[in-house]
XYZ file of C-alpha atoms in Angstrom:
261
model
C 103.028 202.597 202.268
C 104.785 201.510 205.501
C 105.720 197.727 205.924
C 106.495 196.545 209.310
C 107.695 193.139 209.791
C 107.217 191.498 213.241
C 108.192 188.073 214.797
C 104.580 186.731 214.911
C 100.821 187.391 214.871
C 100.913 188.040 218.658
C 103.456 190.789 218.365
C 101.375 192.139 215.225
C 98.244 192.000 217.332
C 99.972 194.036 220.040
C 101.649 196.650 217.706
C 98.502 197.270 215.857
C 96.133 197.298 219.329
C 98.823 200.144 220.439
C 97.881 202.139 217.131
C 94.320 201.706 217.719
C 94.768 202.961 221.309
C 96.736 205.774 220.650
C 94.195 206.890 218.172
C 91.363 206.585 220.832
C 93.505 208.544 223.233
C 93.463 211.517 220.471
C 90.145 210.970 219.196
C 87.802 208.930 221.752
C 84.793 208.820 219.395
C 87.140 207.357 216.630
C 85.439 205.061 213.836
C 87.175 201.731 213.726
C 86.619 199.775 210.781
C 87.045 195.922 211.680
C 87.625 192.699 209.718
C 86.200 189.278 210.529
C 88.505 185.920 210.279
C 91.153 184.573 212.415
C 93.829 187.029 211.251
C 92.855 190.093 213.322
C 91.903 188.064 216.356
C 95.330 188.901 218.200
C 94.674 192.724 217.618
C 91.038 192.283 219.178
C 92.382 190.165 222.109
C 95.382 192.965 222.778
C 92.865 195.979 222.275
C 90.286 194.306 224.955
C 93.364 193.804 227.294
C 94.212 197.179 227.229
C 90.759 198.354 227.934
C 90.400 196.028 230.696
C 93.593 197.195 232.491
C 92.554 200.794 232.127
C 95.382 201.720 229.655
C 92.843 203.058 227.224
C 89.058 204.228 227.226
C 87.219 202.735 224.407
C 83.721 203.619 225.694
C 83.210 206.090 223.005
C 84.659 204.113 220.109
C 82.294 203.409 217.125
C 82.840 200.193 214.995
C 82.000 199.540 211.592
C 81.927 196.414 209.373
C 83.863 195.613 206.281
C 81.421 193.014 204.803
C 78.395 190.961 205.420
C 76.640 188.012 203.990
C 73.515 188.536 202.242
C 70.595 186.578 202.987
C 71.504 185.695 206.738
C 69.248 187.245 209.504
C 71.309 189.710 211.727
C 70.699 187.297 214.576
C 72.512 184.468 212.896
C 75.623 183.270 214.566
C 77.889 183.209 211.513
C 76.273 186.609 210.298
C 79.180 189.011 210.214
C 77.281 191.262 212.297
C 77.037 188.459 215.103
C 81.002 187.615 214.811
C 81.861 191.439 215.173
C 79.685 191.937 218.236
C 80.770 188.679 219.607
C 84.643 189.192 218.824
C 84.962 193.137 219.008
C 82.198 195.130 220.447
C 81.406 192.791 223.562
C 85.072 192.400 224.927
C 85.356 195.906 224.481
C 82.468 196.873 226.804
C 80.507 198.680 224.075
C 77.052 198.605 223.400
C 75.151 197.699 220.058
C 74.329 201.155 219.496
C 78.243 202.018 218.799
C 78.145 199.381 216.018
C 77.125 200.198 212.163
C 76.902 197.628 209.234
C 75.274 196.860 205.934
C 71.855 195.206 206.197
C 72.488 191.810 204.407
C 68.804 190.725 204.770
C 67.366 193.784 203.212
C 64.787 193.285 200.342
C 66.805 195.916 198.229
C 70.166 194.828 198.414
C 71.611 197.614 196.260
C 69.854 200.056 198.017
C 71.328 198.821 201.255
C 74.782 199.027 200.043
C 74.168 202.345 198.621
C 72.963 203.404 202.160
C 75.844 201.971 204.088
C 78.518 203.674 201.712
C 76.487 206.889 202.659
C 76.053 206.064 206.412
C 80.153 205.835 206.763
C 80.510 208.945 204.735
C 77.686 210.701 207.393
C 79.556 209.484 210.332
C 82.519 211.186 209.351
C 84.533 208.570 207.732
C 86.188 205.712 208.712
C 89.695 206.616 210.814
C 91.300 203.202 210.922
C 90.375 200.415 208.883
C 91.734 196.901 209.703
C 92.109 194.468 206.736
C 93.173 190.887 205.957
C 94.450 189.620 202.897
C 93.380 186.641 200.988
C 96.024 184.283 198.988
C 94.873 185.820 195.805
C 95.297 189.438 197.046
C 91.770 190.221 197.685
C 90.722 192.439 200.599
C 87.170 192.535 202.048
C 85.289 190.490 199.452
C 86.878 192.410 196.751
C 88.083 189.556 194.562
C 90.816 189.684 191.727
C 89.751 192.145 188.886
C 87.604 194.087 191.227
C 87.536 197.710 190.310
C 89.986 199.832 192.106
C 87.383 202.581 192.279
C 84.518 200.486 193.504
C 82.149 201.408 196.302
C 80.192 199.226 198.591
C 78.457 196.858 196.623
C 77.029 192.860 196.311
C 79.584 190.442 195.283
C 79.009 186.768 194.442
C 81.222 184.595 196.335
C 83.439 182.011 194.384
C 83.004 178.207 194.819
C 86.034 178.026 196.584
C 85.216 180.801 198.875
C 82.141 178.982 200.026
C 83.905 175.803 200.377
C 86.465 177.471 202.582
C 83.740 179.024 204.725
C 81.519 175.891 205.123
C 83.338 174.849 207.998
C 81.554 177.923 209.803
C 78.353 176.316 208.628
C 78.446 172.743 210.155
C 80.735 171.936 206.840
C 77.579 172.137 204.810
C 78.211 174.474 201.777
C 74.554 174.590 200.953
C 74.059 176.814 204.191
C 76.916 179.201 202.807
C 75.330 182.089 200.992
C 76.161 182.687 197.559
C 76.342 186.541 197.791
C 77.918 189.266 200.185
C 77.787 192.962 200.672
C 81.276 194.277 200.517
C 82.950 197.716 201.022
C 84.435 198.474 197.689
C 88.188 199.133 197.215
C 87.284 202.988 196.640
C 85.213 202.757 199.869
C 88.480 201.124 201.875
C 90.794 203.856 200.401
C 88.716 206.359 201.879
C 89.657 205.585 205.339
C 92.442 207.709 206.776
C 94.560 204.959 207.825
C 94.172 201.406 206.472
C 96.167 198.575 208.368
C 96.452 195.391 206.783
C 97.785 192.316 208.819
C 99.061 189.362 207.147
C 100.601 186.273 209.045
C 101.750 182.798 207.637
C 103.756 181.791 204.830
C 100.520 180.978 202.846
C 100.187 184.731 202.408
C 103.932 185.652 201.639
C 103.253 185.981 197.401
C 100.090 188.229 198.051
C 101.956 190.395 200.261
C 104.733 190.610 198.024
C 102.520 191.426 195.028
C 100.816 193.813 197.152
C 103.834 195.848 198.486
C 106.311 195.268 195.694
C 104.129 194.792 192.481
C 102.390 197.021 190.361
C 99.268 198.375 190.984
C 96.460 196.178 189.451
C 93.224 194.860 189.983
C 94.287 191.201 189.797
C 95.884 192.174 193.252
C 93.204 194.264 194.635
C 95.189 194.869 197.838
C 97.894 196.651 195.778
C 95.749 199.296 195.554
C 96.717 200.546 198.893
C 99.937 201.786 197.382
C 97.742 204.788 196.209
C 96.993 205.604 200.015
C 99.043 208.379 201.863
C 98.893 206.644 205.058
C 98.568 202.868 204.421
C 100.607 200.330 206.712
C 101.175 196.685 206.009
C 101.941 194.485 209.192
C 103.569 190.999 208.495
C 105.296 188.119 210.461
C 108.403 186.735 209.319
C 106.477 184.118 207.281
C 104.454 186.666 205.510
C 107.337 188.728 204.760
C 109.436 185.658 203.306
C 108.989 186.612 199.740
C 109.766 190.440 200.286
C 112.684 191.572 198.232
C 112.926 194.730 200.328
C 112.633 193.059 203.759
C 115.836 194.266 205.041
C 115.267 197.734 203.922
C 111.914 197.593 205.678
C 113.378 196.509 208.903
C 115.791 199.267 208.964
C 113.516 202.005 208.093
C 111.174 200.907 210.865
C 114.099 200.638 213.139
C 115.009 204.059 212.559
C 111.729 205.581 212.777
C 111.128 208.237 215.317
C 109.120 206.899 218.436
C 106.840 210.025 218.209
C 105.774 209.222 214.720
C 103.602 206.303 215.704
C 102.295 203.538 213.279
């Protein structure tokens, strides 16, 4: 696991966007796994800027979803499909045909989960998977004590998560679905390069447990320690509880430029 400490969220977004751009230069049709929420927005803004300036051609890129609400129609403005189309696909100038995600409105949700896991494999696998992290160490909707071998599946949202997400539904918790489809931890670890971005002091403890703690299901993100090429990018605030912060700074400063992220 490589840990990169950056000054702020903007710097983190630029660094990861350049890693994506470098991937697209090597593999123009790369499959990019994207996350929702506020944390990855600096990445998407920086990448869209690179596309607009001609610094990178994303026209053949493919986009896939990390998770989705169950029960919301695909066109619902707060379905994660709609969010990804709005925040990633459209700004990059891609068509909806470049996008793949689980069917949260399917009658047979379990079959939809299995179909999506299979579709990712049939697409050649995810080349780069973007991740955020919860204050409890969750990635995707893999809450604490999720199986580290789990595949794409249905999960029940905690009451706190529904309360937190009510702001996207006119502050009405009754509109927030109880269930989601999420890539499992095992599915996430299949990606060739998972990159986790964490910003803010509120994520500091989760980051420390993920990077320096034991691999344990109580901190699902700690499973990234098992991956041969996982990167954790954190701002100074999110790095504030890392015991080896100075070591991480020194190793990144000495990293050969040709090696990339």
